[in-house]
Amino acid sequence: MSDPNCIFCKIASKQIPAFIVYEDEQVVAFKDISPQVPVHVLIVPRLHLAGLDALTEAHRELVGHIALVAQQLAKELGVTTRGYRLVANCGPDAGQTVFHLHFHLLGGAPMAGKMV
Ligand code: AMP
Ligand code: ZN
């Protein structure tokens, strides 16, 4: 299920271009268009879900899969030793701007301060 007005659904279905670094049946990972650190990749499910709040028990395996894809990509992109972050913004206080569930994989430089 995809949303015809959703930019990440369009990237996942290759209707609009992105620098895809990984894809499988469940997820697509591509470079963020406005990188905040040298390695800034977005991992998104092919399924359109508006965000973390849209997850249900049915998505338990999907979220675990995304975490393992993030771990694998961190290795491939060379940020495992120095470290990385996996971040999902949900809702206005968190600054979510695209309402298709996505996880930011961030690394390659020290990140300013600890978020938590
Ligand atoms: P968030 O603020 O957590 O919703 O993150 C949305 C992210 O999507 C931002 O970091 C944007 O730079 C990124 N973004 C928006 N449009 C595109 C696009 N067409 N290709 C790649 N990244 C995008
Ligand atoms: Zn979508």
Coordinates of C-alpha atoms and ligand atoms in Angstrom, one line a residue:
M1 CA 0.0 0.0 0.0
S2 CA 1.4 3.4 -1.0
D3 CA 0.2 6.9 -0.9
P4 CA 0.2 8.6 -4.4
N5 CA 1.0 12.0 -2.8
C6 CA 3.9 10.7 -0.6
I7 CA 7.4 11.6 -1.6
F8 CA 9.0 8.5 0.1
C9 CA 6.5 6.2 -1.6
K10 CA 7.5 7.8 -4.9
I11 CA 11.2 7.2 -4.1
A12 CA 10.5 3.6 -3.0
S13 CA 8.7 2.9 -6.3
K14 CA 11.3 4.8 -8.3
Q15 CA 8.9 7.4 -9.6
I16 CA 11.3 10.0 -8.4
P17 CA 15.1 9.6 -8.2
A18 CA 17.1 9.2 -5.1
F19 CA 20.6 7.8 -4.3
I20 CA 19.5 4.4 -3.2
V21 CA 22.2 2.5 -1.1
Y22 CA 20.1 -0.6 -0.2
E23 CA 16.8 -2.1 -1.0
D24 CA 14.9 -5.3 -0.4
E25 CA 11.3 -6.5 -0.4
Q26 CA 10.5 -4.6 2.8
V27 CA 12.6 -1.5 2.9
V28 CA 14.5 1.1 0.8
A29 CA 17.5 3.1 2.1
F30 CA 18.7 6.3 0.3
K31 CA 20.9 9.3 1.0
D32 CA 19.2 12.2 2.6
I33 CA 18.9 15.1 0.2
S34 CA 20.2 17.5 2.9
P35 CA 22.8 15.6 4.9
Q36 CA 23.5 16.8 8.4
V37 CA 26.6 14.6 8.8
P38 CA 28.8 12.9 6.2
V39 CA 26.8 9.7 6.4
H40 CA 23.1 10.5 6.4
V41 CA 20.8 7.8 5.1
L42 CA 17.1 7.3 5.4
I43 CA 15.7 3.8 5.9
V44 CA 12.0 3.6 5.0
P45 CA 9.6 0.7 4.7
R46 CA 8.0 0.2 1.3
L47 CA 4.7 0.2 3.1
H48 CA 3.3 3.6 3.6
L49 CA 3.0 4.3 7.4
A50 CA 2.8 7.9 8.5
G51 CA 5.3 7.5 11.3
L52 CA 6.1 5.7 14.5
D53 CA 2.6 6.3 15.7
A54 CA 1.1 4.3 12.9
L55 CA 2.9 1.1 13.9
T56 CA 0.9 -1.8 15.2
E57 CA 1.7 -5.3 16.4
A58 CA 1.6 -6.4 12.7
H59 CA 4.8 -4.3 12.1
R60 CA 6.9 -5.8 14.9
E61 CA 9.1 -7.9 12.4
L62 CA 9.4 -4.9 10.0
V63 CA 10.9 -2.6 12.7
G64 CA 13.4 -5.3 13.8
H65 CA 14.3 -5.7 10.1
I66 CA 14.9 -2.0 9.8
A67 CA 17.2 -2.1 12.9
L68 CA 19.3 -4.9 11.4
V69 CA 19.4 -3.1 8.0
A70 CA 20.7 0.0 9.8
Q71 CA 23.4 -2.1 11.5
Q72 CA 24.5 -3.6 8.2
L73 CA 24.5 -0.3 6.4
A74 CA 26.6 1.3 9.2
K75 CA 29.2 -1.4 8.6
E76 CA 29.1 -0.9 4.8
L77 CA 29.3 2.8 5.1
G78 CA 32.2 2.6 7.5
V79 CA 30.8 4.2 10.7
T80 CA 30.6 1.2 13.0
T81 CA 33.9 1.8 14.8
R82 CA 33.4 5.5 15.5
G83 CA 29.7 5.2 16.1
Y84 CA 26.4 6.2 14.7
R85 CA 22.8 7.2 15.6
L86 CA 19.5 5.8 14.4
V87 CA 16.7 8.4 14.8
A88 CA 13.0 8.5 14.0
N89 CA 11.2 11.8 14.5
C90 CA 7.5 11.5 15.3
G91 CA 5.2 14.5 15.3
P92 CA 5.6 18.3 15.6
D93 CA 7.8 18.5 18.8
A94 CA 10.2 16.1 17.2
G95 CA 10.3 18.1 13.9
Q96 CA 8.9 15.4 11.6
T97 CA 8.5 16.9 8.2
V98 CA 7.9 13.8 6.0
F99 CA 4.9 11.7 7.0
H100 CA 6.2 8.3 5.8
L101 CA 8.0 6.4 8.6
H102 CA 11.7 6.8 8.2
F103 CA 14.8 6.2 10.3
H104 CA 17.8 8.5 10.0
L105 CA 21.1 6.7 10.1
L106 CA 23.7 9.3 11.0
G107 CA 27.4 9.0 11.3
G108 CA 30.9 10.0 10.0
A109 CA 31.5 12.9 12.4
P110 CA 31.1 13.7 16.0
M111 CA 27.5 14.8 16.6
A112 CA 27.1 18.0 18.6
G113 CA 26.3 17.0 22.1
K114 CA 24.2 14.2 23.3
M115 CA 20.5 14.4 22.3
V116 CA 19.5 12.4 25.4
Ligands
AMP1 P1 12.1 14.4 9.2 O1 12.4 15.8 9.5 O2 12.6 13.5 10.3 O3 10.7 14.1 8.8 O4 13.1 14.0 8.0 C1 12.8 14.1 6.7 C2 14.1 14.1 5.9 O5 13.8 13.8 4.6 C3 14.9 15.3 6.0 O6 16.2 15.1 6.5 C4 15.0 15.7 4.5 O7 16.2 16.3 4.1 C5 14.7 14.4 3.8 N1 14.2 14.5 2.4 C6 13.1 15.2 2.0 N2 12.9 15.0 0.7 C7 13.9 14.2 0.3 C8 14.2 13.6 -1.0 N3 13.5 13.8 -2.1 N4 15.3 12.7 -1.0 C9 16.0 12.5 0.1 N5 15.8 13.0 1.3 C10 14.7 13.8 1.4
ZN2 ZN 4.6 7.0 1.8

